[in-house]
PDB file of C-alpha atoms in Angstrom:
ATOM      1  CA  MET A   1      97.593 110.807  96.019  1.00 53.00           C
ATOM      2  CA  THR A   2      95.908 108.578  93.425  1.00 62.00           C
ATOM      3  CA  ASP A   3      92.304 108.911  92.283  1.00 73.00           C
ATOM      4  CA  PHE A   4      91.649 105.523  93.906  1.00 78.00           C
ATOM      5  CA  THR A   5      93.025 106.740  97.234  1.00 84.00           C
ATOM      6  CA  GLN A   6      90.795 109.823  97.051  1.00 88.00           C
ATOM      7  CA  ALA A   7      87.795 107.585  96.353  1.00 86.00           C
ATOM      8  CA  TYR A   8      88.610 105.315  99.318  1.00 90.00           C
ATOM      9  CA  LEU A   9      88.964 108.323 101.626  1.00 90.00           C
ATOM     10  CA  ALA A  10      85.533 109.605 100.572  1.00 92.00           C
ATOM     11  CA  THR A  11      83.775 106.229 100.760  1.00 95.00           C
ATOM     12  CA  LEU A  12      81.004 105.651 103.299  1.00 97.00           C
ATOM     13  CA  TYR A  13      81.701 102.276 104.910  1.00 98.00           C
ATOM     14  CA  LYS A  14      78.215 101.177 105.946  1.00 97.00           C
ATOM     15  CA  VAL A  15      77.497  98.307 108.338  1.00 97.00           C
ATOM     16  CA  ASP A  16      74.192  96.479 108.771  1.00 96.00           C
ATOM     17  CA  GLY A  17      72.634  97.678 112.032  1.00 94.00           C
ATOM     18  CA  PHE A  18      74.705 100.878 112.310  1.00 95.00           C
ATOM     19  CA  THR A  19      73.023 104.260 111.983  1.00 96.00           C
ATOM     20  CA  LEU A  20      76.271 105.986 110.937  1.00 95.00           C
ATOM     21  CA  PRO A  21      78.793 104.832 108.332  1.00 97.00           C
ATOM     22  CA  ILE A  22      82.439 104.322 109.205  1.00 97.00           C
ATOM     23  CA  GLN A  23      84.513 107.121 107.665  1.00 97.00           C
ATOM     24  CA  ILE A  24      88.289 107.459 107.458  1.00 97.00           C
ATOM     25  CA  GLY A  25      89.633 109.647 110.254  1.00 95.00           C
ATOM     26  CA  LYS A  26      86.271 110.056 112.039  1.00 96.00           C
ATOM     27  CA  LYS A  27      85.211 108.511 115.339  1.00 95.00           C
ATOM     28  CA  ASN A  28      82.332 106.051 115.225  1.00 96.00           C
ATOM     29  CA  PRO A  29      80.779 105.484 118.669  1.00 95.00           C
ATOM     30  CA  GLU A  30      78.722 102.511 117.441  1.00 96.00           C
ATOM     31  CA  LEU A  31      81.893 100.746 116.377  1.00 96.00           C
ATOM     32  CA  ASP A  32      83.554 101.325 119.756  1.00 96.00           C
ATOM     33  CA  LEU A  33      80.449  99.992 121.540  1.00 96.00           C
ATOM     34  CA  LEU A  34      80.468  96.887 119.354  1.00 95.00           C
ATOM     35  CA  LEU A  35      84.152  96.264 120.076  1.00 96.00           C
ATOM     36  CA  ALA A  36      83.488  96.631 123.809  1.00 96.00           C
ATOM     37  CA  LYS A  37      80.467  94.300 123.621  1.00 95.00           C
ATOM     38  CA  TYR A  38      82.609  91.534 122.134  1.00 94.00           C
ATOM     39  CA  ASN A  39      85.675  92.408 124.241  1.00 95.00           C
ATOM     40  CA  GLN A  40      87.753  93.007 121.111  1.00 95.00           C
ATOM     41  CA  SER A  41      90.237  95.767 120.399  1.00 96.00           C
ATOM     42  CA  SER A  42      90.749  95.668 116.620  1.00 97.00           C
ATOM     43  CA  TRP A  43      88.753  95.502 113.414  1.00 97.00           C
ATOM     44  CA  CYS A  44      88.923  95.813 109.641  1.00 98.00           C
ATOM     45  CA  TYR A  45      86.534  96.680 106.839  1.00 98.00           C
ATOM     46  CA  ILE A  46      87.244  94.578 103.791  1.00 98.00           C
ATOM     47  CA  THR A  47      85.846  93.276 100.513  1.00 98.00           C
ATOM     48  CA  ALA A  48      86.917  90.808  97.856  1.00 98.00           C
ATOM     49  CA  TRP A  49      85.024  92.672  95.117  1.00 97.00           C
ATOM     50  CA  ASN A  50      86.717  94.015  91.996  1.00 95.00           C
ATOM     51  CA  PRO A  51      90.327  92.812  92.443  1.00 94.00           C
ATOM     52  CA  TYR A  52      92.803  95.657  91.942  1.00 93.00           C
ATOM     53  CA  SER A  53      89.774  97.812  90.970  1.00 90.00           C
ATOM     54  CA  LYS A  54      88.988  95.652  87.915  1.00 94.00           C
ATOM     55  CA  GLN A  55      85.205  95.549  87.488  1.00 94.00           C
ATOM     56  CA  LEU A  56      83.804  92.015  87.739  1.00 96.00           C
ATOM     57  CA  ASP A  57      80.208  90.849  87.329  1.00 97.00           C
ATOM     58  CA  LEU A  58      77.915  90.653  90.360  1.00 96.00           C
ATOM     59  CA  GLU A  59      77.934  86.844  90.578  1.00 97.00           C
ATOM     60  CA  THR A  60      81.742  86.644  90.522  1.00 97.00           C
ATOM     61  CA  ASN A  61      82.097  89.416  93.103  1.00 97.00           C
ATOM     62  CA  ARG A  62      79.600  87.756  95.437  1.00 97.00           C
ATOM     63  CA  LYS A  63      81.363  84.389  95.091  1.00 98.00           C
ATOM     64  CA  ARG A  64      84.721  85.999  95.906  1.00 98.00           C
ATOM     65  CA  ASN A  65      83.208  87.722  98.949  1.00 97.00           C
ATOM     66  CA  GLU A  66      81.614  84.492 100.184  1.00 97.00           C
ATOM     67  CA  ASP A  67      84.926  82.640  99.806  1.00 97.00           C
ATOM     68  CA  MET A  68      86.626  85.345 101.868  1.00 96.00           C
ATOM     69  CA  ARG A  69      83.876  85.284 104.518  1.00 95.00           C
ATOM     70  CA  LEU A  70      84.268  81.513 104.907  1.00 94.00           C
ATOM     71  CA  GLU A  71      88.019  81.943 105.279  1.00 93.00           C
ATOM     72  CA  ILE A  72      87.535  84.624 107.949  1.00 93.00           C
ATOM     73  CA  LYS A  73      85.039  82.437 109.825  1.00 89.00           C
ATOM     74  CA  THR A  74      87.714  79.755 110.303  1.00 87.00           C
ATOM     75  CA  ASN A  75      89.010  82.094 113.034  1.00 74.00           C
ATOM     76  CA  ARG A  76      86.305  81.609 115.648  1.00 74.00           C
ATOM     77  CA  GLU A  77      87.235  84.788 117.488  1.00 80.00           C
ATOM     78  CA  SER A  78      86.292  86.997 114.534  1.00 89.00           C
ATOM     79  CA  ILE A  79      82.789  88.392 114.192  1.00 94.00           C
ATOM     80  CA  VAL A  80      81.736  89.205 110.625  1.00 96.00           C
ATOM     81  CA  LEU A  81      79.027  91.765 109.864  1.00 97.00           C
ATOM     82  CA  ASN A  82      77.695  92.592 106.409  1.00 97.00           C
ATOM     83  CA  GLY A  83      78.243  96.027 104.971  1.00 97.00           C
ATOM     84  CA  VAL A  84      78.424  98.073 101.812  1.00 97.00           C
ATOM     85  CA  GLY A  85      81.201 100.468 100.867  1.00 97.00           C
ATOM     86  CA  GLU A  86      79.484 103.247  98.946  1.00 96.00           C
ATOM     87  CA  SER A  87      80.470 106.443  97.178  1.00 94.00           C
ATOM     88  CA  PRO A  88      78.935 109.599  98.708  1.00 94.00           C
ATOM     89  CA  ASP A  89      76.689 109.995  95.645  1.00 94.00           C
ATOM     90  CA  GLY A  90      75.499 106.369  95.900  1.00 90.00           C
ATOM     91  CA  ILE A  91      76.479 105.540  92.305  1.00 92.00           C
ATOM     92  CA  TRP A  92      79.264 103.076  93.181  1.00 91.00           C
ATOM     93  CA  TYR A  93      79.147 100.362  95.847  1.00 94.00           C
ATOM     94  CA  GLU A  94      80.830  97.132  96.902  1.00 96.00           C
ATOM     95  CA  GLU A  95      79.395  94.574  99.289  1.00 97.00           C
ATOM     96  CA  SER A  96      81.864  94.293 102.163  1.00 98.00           C
ATOM     97  CA  TYR A  97      82.415  93.035 105.694  1.00 98.00           C
ATOM     98  CA  LEU A  98      83.223  94.576 109.027  1.00 98.00           C
ATOM     99  CA  VAL A  99      85.419  92.038 110.800  1.00 97.00           C
ATOM    100  CA  ILE A 100      85.666  92.424 114.572  1.00 96.00           C
ATOM    101  CA  GLY A 101      88.639  90.802 116.302  1.00 94.00           C
ATOM    102  CA  ILE A 102      91.107  90.712 113.408  1.00 95.00           C
ATOM    103  CA  ASP A 103      94.508  92.342 113.758  1.00 94.00           C
ATOM    104  CA  LYS A 104      96.025  94.707 111.190  1.00 96.00           C
ATOM    105  CA  VAL A 105      98.684  92.279 109.919  1.00 96.00           C
ATOM    106  CA  THR A 106      96.145  89.498 109.322  1.00 94.00           C
ATOM    107  CA  ALA A 107      93.753  91.949 107.662  1.00 96.00           C
ATOM    108  CA  GLN A 108      96.519  93.191 105.341  1.00 97.00           C
ATOM    109  CA  SER A 109      97.388  89.620 104.394  1.00 96.00           C
ATOM    110  CA  LEU A 110      93.746  88.876 103.638  1.00 96.00           C
ATOM    111  CA  GLY A 111      93.425  92.046 101.559  1.00 97.00           C
ATOM    112  CA  ARG A 112      96.492  91.121  99.528  1.00 97.00           C
ATOM    113  CA  LYS A 113      95.258  87.558  99.012  1.00 97.00           C
ATOM    114  CA  TYR A 114      91.982  88.892  97.602  1.00 98.00           C
ATOM    115  CA  GLU A 115      93.854  91.446  95.439  1.00 97.00           C
ATOM    116  CA  GLN A 116      92.611  94.630  97.065  1.00 97.00           C
ATOM    117  CA  ASN A 117      94.266  98.019  96.695  1.00 95.00           C
ATOM    118  CA  ALA A 118      93.401  99.027 100.254  1.00 96.00           C
ATOM    119  CA  ILE A 119      91.524  98.093 103.420  1.00 97.00           C
ATOM    120  CA  VAL A 120      90.257 100.065 106.401  1.00 98.00           C
ATOM    121  CA  VAL A 121      91.464  99.141 109.888  1.00 98.00           C
ATOM    122  CA  GLY A 122      91.164 100.445 113.399  1.00 97.00           C
ATOM    123  CA  VAL A 123      91.305  99.853 117.114  1.00 97.00           C
ATOM    124  CA  ARG A 124      88.866 100.588 119.918  1.00 95.00           C
ATOM    125  CA  GLY A 125      89.012 104.284 120.764  1.00 94.00           C
ATOM    126  CA  GLY A 126      91.023 105.092 117.637  1.00 96.00           C
ATOM    127  CA  LEU A 127      90.194 106.555 114.254  1.00 97.00           C
ATOM    128  CA  PRO A 128      89.527 104.442 111.141  1.00 97.00           C
ATOM    129  CA  GLU A 129      92.648 104.282 108.979  1.00 97.00           C
ATOM    130  CA  LEU A 130      93.023 103.591 105.261  1.00 96.00           C
ATOM    131  CA  VAL A 131      95.829 101.099 104.631  1.00 96.00           C
ATOM    132  CA  VAL A 132      97.035 101.046 101.032  1.00 94.00           C
ATOM    133  CA  LEU A 133      98.274  97.587 100.163  1.00 93.00           C
TER     134      LEU A 133
END
């Protein structure tokens, strides 16, 4: 397992409005309630920050994320919520999105397009899963 994979597994995937972060392999009741509210079964947590873990400046990262958000919004069935992926010690973070109503294959394609090493995906009632790209 790479150092990056270990970091992704430990990351707290926070979502605006949630009291608990999404964590790999742990149930999140707030996420299941949100999926039920919107009658959706799948989701992903994704960012366009720091392609292939190469540090970029804040302005460039935010522009990349906004470009990705606009691309996601072209699918009217997807709901996009702001979030922050954060290390447990709070030293490292990346602005991110929780996307409700996106399937795993589409999420993987989007992650590859924006040069990400991994994304987090899941389905209603399931456990969040790290998908290495």
